[in-house]
């Protein structure tokens, strides 16, 4: 592989005009496609194999005009102080608003508060339910504007009016902190390279790669049903890995220049060596992201595949466009150790003398491996303790910022009708096989009324055929509470006795039940997903490092960093620690997708650092250095650039903490803290300590497996042999 990539790097350097034009053409093509495509909405949400989804599918069959998956809105009215919603003036304003709401072409139905018993007991709060014919993703902007305009007319009459539901869902905003993250990355690159040109190359190529990836996602959003969060997550991951991959190749290029090689040869060797590590690091990220498909949640699968595509583009750009741009940059990119005239007065590289910080740290770890190992494991273990209290759920309007109308509507409904009113359960009774269908409907309602935590059970509402009915159940507790989850399981627990007595089937659905089913499905899929991703990456790393214990150590270290990161997420978003600093306005259950998504993304990123750092150690070891010295040599050449890469990735991910969307905020924080734990504690401390303790055993590989594995030559040994035939390149058999 190293030889092939070496040739690719030299080709891109020589044919820089062709390579640059190719990528610019791809960016232009993707941009035109994105500009001509309709805007992305919210991806349709389906969870195959769950009871809630089966109930929705049944409703589509038995209630064809109901639009079970259509968008909904609740327009909540509050009377002025000292007045009631039943007063003549207030009632007239509401009835006028209801009439306006029902005039939209996409509106399926509007429920009048006064005929539908939707006025609170104290008479101060009422709501109108609006049902649309299409899903939130397909809802036209004109329908959203009409909804807001109707609410505005009621406000003009003196009422407080807020709107909840998924009809107003918009694309998340990341805020100015994302730009700050990129600015921090730029500063780190300038400090690392001591040159504005060298620092600008990784940023430029990463932005181009993300531009192509996100534009392609936008262009395909409608035909592939990609949600608005898909491009946000692809941007987050693509930008981080794009900068890092380019950083490693530019850093190796400067190191090759420092050894006296000409620029074309240095570009070829940089792509042949660091580029090999980029390919395998990128493969681990792609495996982790595409592996999300095993969960069988279409939305999560699309997010993973889209992000994986952006990572693949980042790898290709690093291997081709970086050497092309290095060709354009010429002498403005200095050898390692030299500074540009602007930043360092053209200072030449320092002569060999005092070891750099990476060398000094590695030497300390090699001398005190047990102490460093214990401190690292105990520290991460302490951070992981809150993960034992992990509670999972999906965000609803109650997790929105208090500045949003959705959150204010949620709070008004809780005040007027109780906390459970925001999460009603929809019980579907399929009595097609029952002899007495009406009796079956009645029995189900009576059984549910006898359960704990039930406030209201509506009379059964049958379809035209009279074989299926809907019963709405309002719990006492809020939708995300464990008590409501217990109620859902209790209702479903009545299914067997109902079937035995009436031959009717009972299914529970609705947004709350769907969230519960999603959480359960994700919990059930976590271990199989972990086994698949870690297993595949373990095999890949055996090929890369030609070792059993090094990949095993990498996987165990990753698990430790993920548990510690989950503990930090629980502490901030569930317990409320530092919630003010993170602008977390509402604590509660951790998003159901967070653990499995963190496992996928962080594993790929953790393996990046493992490959880049340990490859240099392996390279030193196979060229004759003893195991302890190989660890020090690996840090001498890689610690600075790995540290810079980690700081950049943390800065990029931290930028998304400023998002108005709780899901994006939580993912940004989780990934940032996970990278911190993995890069600076696991890879920089635990890894060298373990390798120092294992010694030569770390690089042991059974002879039969050594013969069976392909030689991918990540260390670039083929390049050394071809160009230095007379050099002393005796290899140590691992």
XYZ file of C-alpha atoms in Angstrom:
734
model
C 0.000 0.000 0.000
C 2.757 2.458 0.900
C 4.299 2.099 -2.583
C 0.976 2.721 -4.320
C 0.204 5.762 -2.183
C 3.762 7.026 -2.717
C 3.143 6.998 -6.469
C -0.248 8.669 -5.961
C 1.341 11.440 -3.888
C 4.036 12.124 -6.487
C 1.422 12.096 -9.275
C -0.771 14.599 -7.421
C 2.274 16.810 -6.780
C 3.328 16.788 -10.447
C -0.216 17.017 -11.912
C -1.406 19.545 -9.362
C -3.458 21.538 -11.901
C -5.466 18.472 -12.906
C -6.068 17.364 -9.292
C -7.074 20.828 -8.104
C -9.455 21.334 -11.031
C -11.010 17.919 -10.399
C -11.863 18.749 -6.794
C -13.082 22.241 -7.667
C -15.320 20.700 -10.347
C -16.738 18.206 -7.832
C -17.385 21.019 -5.343
C -19.115 23.088 -8.034
C -21.229 20.148 -9.180
C -22.305 19.342 -5.615
C -23.022 23.011 -4.937
C -25.230 23.349 -8.009
C -27.116 20.211 -7.000
C -27.636 21.550 -3.483
C -28.773 24.966 -4.737
C -31.378 23.457 -7.042
C -32.693 20.958 -4.496
C -35.660 21.684 -2.193
C -34.723 22.434 1.420
C -34.298 19.471 3.754
C -36.931 18.980 6.413
C -37.274 16.511 9.229
C -36.641 12.950 8.168
C -39.677 10.682 8.460
C -39.294 8.661 11.608
C -40.040 4.955 11.603
C -38.849 2.182 13.886
C -39.345 -1.192 12.165
C -40.135 -4.094 14.462
C -41.575 -2.089 17.368
C -45.121 -2.243 18.693
C -45.558 1.507 18.313
C -44.668 1.274 14.616
C -46.994 -1.713 14.063
C -49.803 0.330 15.594
C -49.069 3.264 13.267
C -49.076 0.919 10.280
C -52.413 -0.543 11.416
C -53.901 2.943 11.741
C -52.843 3.726 8.167
C -54.818 0.668 7.001
C -57.918 0.986 9.181
C -58.150 4.812 9.330
C -57.037 5.760 5.780
C -57.986 9.437 6.082
C -56.505 9.919 9.518
C -52.901 10.709 8.450
C -51.477 8.991 11.515
C -47.978 10.206 10.718
C -49.106 13.704 9.769
C -47.709 16.769 11.484
C -49.528 18.091 14.535
C -49.735 21.426 16.303
C -51.318 22.546 19.540
C -52.231 26.203 19.676
C -52.400 27.023 23.389
C -54.340 30.059 24.615
C -54.093 31.702 28.045
C -56.566 34.332 29.209
C -55.350 37.695 30.528
C -54.962 38.069 34.282
C -58.349 37.967 36.024
C -60.189 36.653 32.956
C -61.209 33.207 31.710
C -61.165 31.576 28.322
C -64.947 31.164 28.511
C -65.500 34.953 28.587
C -67.315 36.137 25.480
C -64.492 38.230 24.040
C -61.834 35.569 24.554
C -64.106 32.837 23.202
C -64.806 34.858 20.067
C -61.074 35.395 19.471
C -60.369 31.676 19.827
C -63.230 30.651 17.532
C -61.985 33.109 14.896
C -58.478 31.623 15.185
C -59.836 28.070 14.875
C -61.673 29.069 11.696
C -58.464 30.552 10.256
C -56.476 27.436 11.202
C -58.895 25.172 9.316
C -58.598 27.093 6.045
C -55.158 25.735 5.090
C -54.919 23.316 2.151
C -52.698 20.912 4.120
C -54.860 20.939 7.262
C -56.718 17.676 7.907
C -58.700 18.788 10.954
C -58.890 21.368 13.729
C -60.451 20.603 17.126
C -62.368 23.488 18.703
C -61.435 23.840 22.421
C -65.027 24.485 23.461
C -66.591 21.487 21.717
C -63.676 19.165 22.454
C -63.493 19.833 26.209
C -60.032 21.376 25.842
C -60.409 24.076 28.486
C -58.623 23.729 31.839
C -60.650 23.316 35.042
C -59.854 26.830 36.215
C -60.855 28.176 32.806
C -57.630 30.097 32.189
C -56.025 27.865 29.531
C -57.407 26.234 26.371
C -55.912 24.652 23.296
C -56.839 23.852 19.704
C -55.387 20.725 18.097
C -54.392 20.997 14.434
C -53.789 17.862 12.370
C -52.071 18.058 8.973
C -52.328 15.718 5.999
C -48.570 15.501 5.523
C -45.610 14.865 7.804
C -43.526 17.629 9.317
C -40.842 17.027 6.684
C -43.325 17.596 3.844
C -45.174 20.547 5.393
C -44.952 23.673 3.253
C -43.509 26.861 4.701
C -46.772 28.592 3.807
C -48.633 26.281 6.212
C -46.189 27.109 9.021
C -46.509 30.811 8.253
C -50.324 30.566 8.313
C -50.149 28.812 11.685
C -47.980 31.568 13.155
C -50.126 34.287 11.589
C -53.314 32.850 13.092
C -51.676 32.774 16.516
C -50.601 36.388 16.009
C -54.198 37.474 15.433
C -55.228 35.915 18.757
C -52.362 37.723 20.489
C -53.638 40.994 19.051
C -56.916 40.281 20.857
C -55.033 40.242 24.191
C -54.510 36.491 24.652
C -51.216 34.741 25.388
C -50.727 32.255 22.526
C -48.009 29.630 22.133
C -47.627 26.797 19.612
C -46.351 23.270 20.316
C -46.002 20.110 18.251
C -43.811 19.024 15.366
C -45.375 21.341 12.775
C -42.948 24.125 13.721
C -39.815 22.008 13.903
C -36.954 23.798 12.166
C -33.338 23.049 11.337
C -31.054 23.383 14.385
C -28.843 26.428 14.787
C -25.255 25.898 15.857
C -24.511 29.498 16.746
C -21.293 31.503 16.579
C -19.415 29.006 18.760
C -18.969 26.739 15.720
C -16.995 29.520 14.046
C -14.999 29.921 17.266
C -14.137 26.202 17.106
C -12.751 26.596 13.590
C -10.820 29.701 14.675
C -9.224 27.750 17.539
C -8.286 25.019 15.056
C -6.590 27.653 12.886
C -4.579 28.981 15.826
C -3.465 25.463 16.794
C -2.354 24.771 13.219
C -0.343 28.001 13.055
C 1.388 27.168 16.344
C 2.076 23.607 15.189
C 3.521 24.500 11.797
C 4.865 27.998 12.436
C 3.561 28.982 9.015
C 0.296 30.527 7.840
C 0.451 28.693 4.507
C 1.092 25.277 6.061
C -1.631 25.925 8.647
C -4.102 27.004 5.996
C -3.801 23.846 3.889
C -5.619 21.480 6.327
C -8.352 24.061 6.911
C -8.841 24.672 3.203
C -9.007 21.011 2.250
C -11.291 20.160 5.197
C -13.717 22.926 4.218
C -13.714 21.750 0.603
C -14.336 18.160 1.682
C -17.177 19.123 4.010
C -18.580 21.399 1.308
C -18.726 18.506 -1.166
C -20.159 16.116 1.419
C -22.814 18.440 2.836
C -23.809 19.762 -0.601
C -24.282 16.193 -1.804
C -26.399 15.403 1.272
C -28.507 18.518 0.626
C -28.961 17.613 -3.030
C -30.113 14.092 -2.116
C -32.137 15.095 0.965
C -35.574 14.782 -0.631
C -35.134 11.574 -2.672
C -33.298 9.800 0.171
C -35.448 11.304 2.970
C -32.470 12.812 4.817
C -33.306 14.993 7.809
C -31.872 18.416 8.583
C -29.667 16.997 11.366
C -27.933 14.655 8.909
C -25.851 17.434 7.343
C -25.069 18.926 10.771
C -23.565 15.686 12.022
C -21.711 15.115 8.748
C -20.242 18.612 9.093
C -19.199 17.959 12.676
C -17.350 14.731 11.910
C -16.130 15.589 8.416
C -14.576 18.874 9.506
C -12.781 17.279 12.449
C -11.285 14.305 10.592
C -10.625 16.366 7.462
C -8.380 18.757 9.379
C -6.677 15.926 11.249
C -5.916 13.787 8.190
C -4.464 16.721 6.291
C -2.509 17.745 9.388
C -0.752 14.378 9.589
C 0.270 14.381 5.939
C 1.532 17.982 5.987
C 3.458 17.254 9.182
C 5.107 14.194 7.626
C 5.904 16.202 4.491
C 7.764 18.782 6.570
C 9.628 15.987 8.394
C 10.723 14.511 5.037
C 11.916 17.949 3.906
C 13.951 18.230 7.111
C 15.739 15.014 6.139
C 16.962 16.699 2.943
C 14.578 15.241 0.345
C 13.314 17.283 -2.579
C 9.707 18.443 -2.476
C 8.180 15.947 -4.897
C 9.917 13.051 -3.171
C 8.852 14.399 0.239
C 5.226 14.635 -0.915
C 5.329 11.058 -2.205
C 6.842 9.726 1.018
C 4.401 11.712 3.173
C 1.429 10.187 1.353
C 3.066 6.744 1.320
C 3.666 6.679 5.082
C 1.268 9.057 6.860
C -1.213 8.453 4.037
C -1.266 4.737 4.831
C -2.177 5.563 8.406
C -4.863 7.954 7.126
C -6.417 5.190 5.011
C -6.649 2.733 7.887
C -7.770 5.386 10.356
C -10.462 6.457 7.914
C -11.529 2.841 7.446
C -12.102 2.429 11.174
C -14.277 5.568 11.243
C -16.259 4.404 8.195
C -16.751 0.935 9.711
C -18.028 2.480 12.938
C -20.440 4.842 11.163
C -21.792 2.402 8.580
C -22.128 -0.182 11.349
C -24.917 1.962 12.827
C -27.168 0.288 10.248
C -27.298 -2.879 12.394
C -29.543 -0.995 14.828
C -32.239 -1.003 12.102
C -33.398 2.553 12.749
C -33.563 4.181 9.284
C -32.818 7.706 10.545
C -29.708 6.553 12.418
C -28.568 4.503 9.425
C -28.842 7.524 7.128
C -26.959 9.729 9.575
C -24.160 7.162 9.818
C -23.864 6.525 6.079
C -23.919 10.249 5.260
C -21.200 10.981 7.827
C -19.174 7.992 6.573
C -19.360 9.375 3.043
C -17.995 12.701 4.260
C -15.141 10.891 6.036
C -14.325 8.972 2.836
C -14.136 12.277 0.952
C -11.821 13.657 3.651
C -9.475 10.677 3.167
C -9.402 11.090 -0.631
C -8.761 14.824 -0.382
C -5.931 14.286 2.112
C -4.271 11.776 -0.228
C -4.582 13.834 -3.427
C -5.368 17.485 -2.889
C -2.882 18.015 -0.048
C 0.157 16.970 -2.170
C -1.240 19.063 -5.046
C -1.512 22.145 -2.827
C 1.957 21.454 -1.424
C 3.168 21.671 -4.995
C 1.549 25.099 -5.338
C 2.912 26.240 -1.962
C 6.523 25.491 -2.929
C 9.097 26.903 -0.542
C 6.508 28.686 1.607
C 6.019 25.404 3.469
C 9.209 25.023 5.514
C 10.933 21.853 6.768
C 10.065 20.707 10.263
C 11.518 23.046 12.886
C 11.766 26.071 10.610
C 9.486 29.079 10.990
C 8.179 31.356 8.270
C 9.546 34.902 8.026
C 6.215 36.320 9.180
C 5.935 34.188 12.329
C 9.512 33.308 13.151
C 11.765 35.557 11.148
C 12.786 32.656 8.914
C 14.400 30.896 11.859
C 16.144 27.679 10.869
C 15.469 24.326 12.435
C 16.924 23.764 15.867
C 19.909 21.518 16.103
C 19.559 18.252 17.927
C 19.947 18.860 21.628
C 17.337 19.119 24.326
C 14.592 16.516 23.743
C 11.160 17.841 22.858
C 8.211 17.613 25.234
C 6.887 14.407 23.662
C 10.212 12.697 24.181
C 10.457 13.832 27.795
C 6.911 12.692 28.581
C 7.381 9.286 26.936
C 10.664 8.776 28.788
C 8.883 9.516 32.062
C 6.077 7.048 31.269
C 8.561 4.330 30.297
C 10.335 4.825 33.658
C 7.073 4.892 35.704
C 4.590 2.763 33.714
C 2.697 1.305 36.698
C 2.102 4.711 38.321
C 0.913 6.304 35.078
C -1.306 3.324 34.254
C -2.976 3.311 37.669
C -3.569 7.065 37.675
C -5.068 6.960 34.177
C -7.381 4.003 34.857
C -8.526 5.309 38.262
C -9.179 8.803 36.856
C -11.280 7.528 33.959
C -13.008 5.072 36.269
C -14.053 7.919 38.552
C -15.381 9.911 35.589
C -17.377 6.859 34.472
C -19.228 6.464 37.804
C -22.240 8.647 36.807
C -22.818 6.374 33.791
C -24.275 3.809 36.220
C -27.251 6.192 36.655
C -27.823 6.595 32.903
C -31.474 7.156 31.941
C -32.393 7.182 28.265
C -35.154 8.999 26.405
C -35.794 11.121 23.329
C -36.081 14.921 23.424
C -39.526 16.517 23.247
C -40.809 20.075 23.521
C -40.044 19.987 27.247
C -36.317 19.895 26.462
C -36.473 22.966 24.207
C -35.031 26.295 25.419
C -37.532 28.384 27.402
C -37.207 31.087 24.762
C -39.057 28.934 22.191
C -42.804 28.940 21.690
C -42.799 25.118 21.733
C -41.400 25.065 25.274
C -43.783 27.768 26.488
C -46.736 25.842 25.020
C -45.497 22.696 26.769
C -45.330 24.519 30.112
C -48.793 26.076 29.683
C -50.348 22.674 28.955
C -48.591 21.189 32.000
C -49.950 23.996 34.188
C -53.477 23.733 32.865
C -53.946 19.996 32.343
C -51.135 18.235 34.222
C -47.621 17.096 33.198
C -48.836 13.911 31.487
C -51.009 15.841 29.066
C -47.975 16.555 26.868
C -47.422 12.833 26.314
C -50.788 11.126 25.709
C -50.763 7.433 24.863
C -52.711 6.148 21.889
C -54.132 2.676 22.488
C -55.222 0.909 19.301
C -57.697 -1.964 19.715
C -57.885 -4.366 16.778
C -61.167 -6.247 17.262
C -61.434 -7.631 13.748
C -61.364 -11.209 15.084
C -63.683 -10.502 18.012
C -67.318 -11.662 18.104
C -68.481 -8.616 20.103
C -66.372 -5.686 18.979
C -68.045 -2.987 21.078
C -67.672 -5.108 24.210
C -63.984 -5.561 23.411
C -63.485 -1.802 23.102
C -65.293 -1.189 26.391
C -63.317 -3.851 28.243
C -60.006 -2.355 27.138
C -61.054 1.084 28.388
C -62.210 -0.337 31.726
C -58.974 -2.291 32.189
C -56.848 0.833 31.570
C -58.910 2.961 33.976
C -57.925 0.628 36.787
C -54.194 1.205 36.311
C -52.030 3.550 38.356
C -50.825 6.887 36.954
C -53.869 7.308 34.674
C -55.675 10.665 34.651
C -58.016 10.327 31.685
C -59.225 7.529 29.410
C -61.305 8.734 26.468
C -64.245 6.680 25.118
C -63.280 4.351 22.239
C -63.357 6.028 18.809
C -64.025 3.286 16.207
C -63.338 3.461 12.486
C -66.063 3.298 9.815
C -65.849 -0.492 9.654
C -66.249 -0.701 13.418
C -63.453 -3.258 13.780
C -60.728 -0.973 15.169
C -60.876 1.745 17.820
C -58.556 4.349 19.290
C -58.484 5.081 23.028
C -56.447 8.061 24.257
C -54.852 7.714 27.701
C -53.440 10.713 29.576
C -50.852 9.759 32.264
C -50.264 11.687 35.483
C -46.507 11.958 34.914
C -44.501 13.801 32.262
C -43.682 11.941 29.023
C -39.987 11.312 29.783
C -40.525 9.961 33.311
C -39.922 6.366 34.393
C -43.478 6.288 35.773
C -44.947 6.890 32.319
C -42.730 4.163 30.899
C -44.035 1.773 33.561
C -47.596 2.695 32.576
C -46.897 1.853 28.924
C -45.559 -1.554 29.938
C -48.549 -2.069 32.252
C -51.037 -1.369 29.440
C -49.175 -3.700 27.124
C -49.182 -6.274 29.901
C -52.980 -6.393 29.592
C -52.710 -7.549 25.981
C -52.682 -11.294 26.773
C -55.738 -11.177 29.041
C -57.633 -8.960 26.569
C -56.864 -11.372 23.727
C -57.955 -14.324 25.843
C -61.256 -12.717 26.853
C -62.258 -10.928 23.637
C -59.982 -12.157 20.803
C -58.968 -8.523 20.317
C -55.419 -7.222 19.951
C -54.140 -4.258 21.949
C -51.300 -1.996 20.752
C -49.880 1.143 22.381
C -48.420 3.920 20.235
C -48.041 7.695 20.111
C -44.928 9.837 20.462
C -44.304 8.797 24.063
C -44.645 5.074 23.364
C -42.490 5.446 20.262
C -39.742 7.081 22.323
C -39.871 4.237 24.833
C -39.630 1.648 22.059
C -36.710 3.486 20.459
C -34.816 3.518 23.748
C -35.398 -0.189 24.219
C -34.368 -0.997 20.661
C -31.162 0.987 21.038
C -30.374 -0.710 24.341
C -30.880 -4.124 22.784
C -28.674 -3.250 19.797
C -25.770 -1.731 21.748
C -23.884 -4.940 22.559
C -24.266 -6.538 19.081
C -23.180 -3.257 17.506
C -20.218 -2.959 19.832
C -19.165 -6.522 19.071
C -19.454 -5.978 15.303
C -17.579 -2.679 15.143
C -14.863 -3.548 17.648
C -14.464 -6.999 16.102
C -14.003 -5.689 12.559
C -11.661 -2.922 13.673
C -9.720 -5.414 15.819
C -9.077 -7.561 12.735
C -8.098 -4.472 10.747
C -5.622 -3.361 13.422
C -4.075 -6.842 13.565
C -3.256 -6.376 9.875
C -1.902 -2.861 10.483
C 0.236 -3.586 13.558
C 0.860 -7.324 13.054
C 0.158 -7.858 16.739
C -2.571 -9.338 18.951
C -2.042 -7.373 22.156
C -1.751 -3.896 20.614
C -5.244 -4.031 19.003
C -6.651 -5.590 22.182
C -5.180 -2.804 24.272
C -6.574 -0.235 21.824
C -10.102 -1.654 22.128
C -10.032 -1.830 25.939
C -8.728 1.721 26.178
C -11.533 2.893 23.919
C -14.171 1.263 26.126
C -12.717 3.034 29.140
C -12.784 6.446 27.450
C -16.376 5.948 26.191
C -17.622 4.999 29.654
C -15.904 8.052 31.135
C -17.441 10.285 28.440
C -20.913 8.840 29.081
C -20.392 9.551 32.775
C -19.605 13.176 31.952
C -22.714 13.440 29.752
C -24.893 12.071 32.567
C -23.334 14.482 35.065
C -24.033 17.535 32.887
C -27.268 16.763 31.004
C -29.006 14.470 33.508
C -27.681 15.589 36.905
C -27.210 19.238 35.939
C -23.540 19.695 36.874
C -22.125 22.742 35.057
C -25.462 23.030 33.217
C -25.296 26.826 33.376
C -21.875 26.862 31.731
C -23.132 24.555 28.963
C -26.408 26.513 28.609
C -28.445 23.389 29.394
C -31.829 24.834 30.305
C -33.602 21.545 30.990
C -32.000 18.436 32.490
C -33.516 15.032 31.975
C -32.871 11.655 30.387
C -29.920 11.355 28.028
C -30.898 11.072 24.377
C -31.500 7.411 23.539
C -29.174 7.489 20.542
C -26.289 8.995 22.504
C -24.575 5.806 23.796
C -24.632 3.915 20.512
C -23.762 6.993 18.452
C -20.901 7.842 20.786
C -19.614 4.269 20.585
C -19.609 4.448 16.790
C -18.031 7.841 16.312
C -15.594 7.820 19.222
C -14.325 4.353 18.357
C -13.429 5.510 14.875
C -11.739 8.655 16.160
C -9.915 6.791 18.933
C -8.472 4.406 16.401
C -7.221 7.440 14.448
C -4.919 8.395 17.296
C -3.984 4.776 17.910
C -2.937 4.305 14.287
C -1.043 7.592 13.979
C 0.787 7.255 17.294
C 1.534 3.544 17.421
C 2.457 3.280 13.733
C 5.508 5.433 14.454
C 6.387 3.176 17.391
C 5.999 0.102 15.221
C 8.150 1.722 12.554
C 10.943 2.338 15.080
C 10.629 -1.165 16.547
C 10.866 -3.041 13.256
C 13.995 -1.053 12.450
C 15.862 -2.383 15.456
C 15.012 -0.225 18.458
C 14.142 -1.932 21.749
C 10.456 -1.689 22.814
C 10.984 1.092 25.379
C 13.047 3.201 23.009
C 10.486 2.616 20.232
C 7.798 4.141 22.463
C 9.976 7.212 23.031
C 10.763 7.503 19.314
C 7.068 7.275 18.431
C 6.302 10.154 20.788
C 9.244 12.185 19.530
C 7.785 12.283 16.024
C 4.035 11.986 16.688
C 3.124 13.446 20.094
C 3.105 17.068 18.949
C 0.974 16.457 15.894
C -1.413 14.046 17.687
C -1.864 16.628 20.438
C -2.615 19.298 17.866
C -5.070 16.983 16.110
C -6.872 16.240 19.376
C -7.099 19.927 20.328
C -8.488 20.711 16.884
C -11.074 17.951 17.099
C -12.106 19.034 20.591
C -12.443 22.630 19.374
C -14.585 21.632 16.386
C -16.878 19.402 18.446
C -17.133 21.975 21.235
C -18.389 24.474 18.688
C -21.606 22.471 18.381
C -22.345 22.893 22.101
C -23.749 26.290 21.102
C -26.513 24.639 19.051
C -30.130 25.439 19.909
C -30.973 21.767 19.346
C -30.509 19.707 22.517
C -29.514 16.610 20.537
C -26.711 18.428 18.680
C -25.568 20.150 21.890
C -25.332 16.820 23.721
C -23.497 15.086 20.862
C -21.028 17.969 20.554
C -20.212 17.881 24.265
C -20.065 14.080 24.403
C -17.693 13.799 21.455
C -15.474 16.645 22.683
C -15.040 15.174 26.171
C -14.588 11.676 24.741
C -11.765 12.871 22.465
C -10.151 14.612 25.434
C -10.258 11.458 27.558
C -9.125 9.185 24.753
C -6.360 11.341 23.283
C -4.772 12.752 26.423
C -5.361 10.007 28.983
C -5.731 6.757 27.037
C -3.439 7.292 24.022
C -0.906 9.644 25.629
C -0.633 7.932 29.029
C -2.214 4.480 29.250
C -1.024 3.260 25.834
C 2.710 3.983 26.318
C 2.519 2.646 29.895
C 1.003 -0.653 28.721
C 3.486 -0.975 25.847
C 6.380 -0.326 28.242
C 5.114 -3.051 30.577
C 4.546 -5.567 27.781
C 7.913 -5.010 26.088
C 8.508 -7.309 23.132
C 5.346 -9.272 23.942
C 3.316 -6.307 22.691
C 4.442 -7.066 19.128
C 3.987 -10.830 19.314
C 2.068 -12.512 16.510
C 1.745 -16.288 15.945
C 3.938 -17.413 13.062
C 1.049 -19.022 11.188
C -0.983 -15.810 11.414
C 2.024 -13.751 10.365
C 2.270 -15.831 7.194
C -1.472 -15.654 6.530
C -1.894 -11.898 6.908
C -1.291 -9.608 3.923
C 1.632 -7.230 4.236
C 0.088 -3.782 3.889
C 3.390 -2.037 4.742
C 1.936 0.857 6.740
C 5.459 1.744 7.944
C 6.615 2.387 4.375
C 9.363 -0.241 4.524
C 9.051 -0.791 0.782
C 9.920 2.851 0.205
C 12.997 2.648 2.412
C 14.238 -0.521 0.737
C 13.715 0.832 -2.775
C 15.439 4.147 -2.181
C 18.059 3.081 0.371
C 19.267 -0.320 -0.863
C 22.580 -0.054 0.927
C 21.268 1.247 4.219
C 21.126 -0.737 7.394
C 17.452 -1.717 7.461
C 17.499 -4.937 9.408
C 13.968 -5.800 10.498
C 12.987 -7.345 13.780
C 10.588 -10.244 13.351
C 7.490 -9.328 15.364
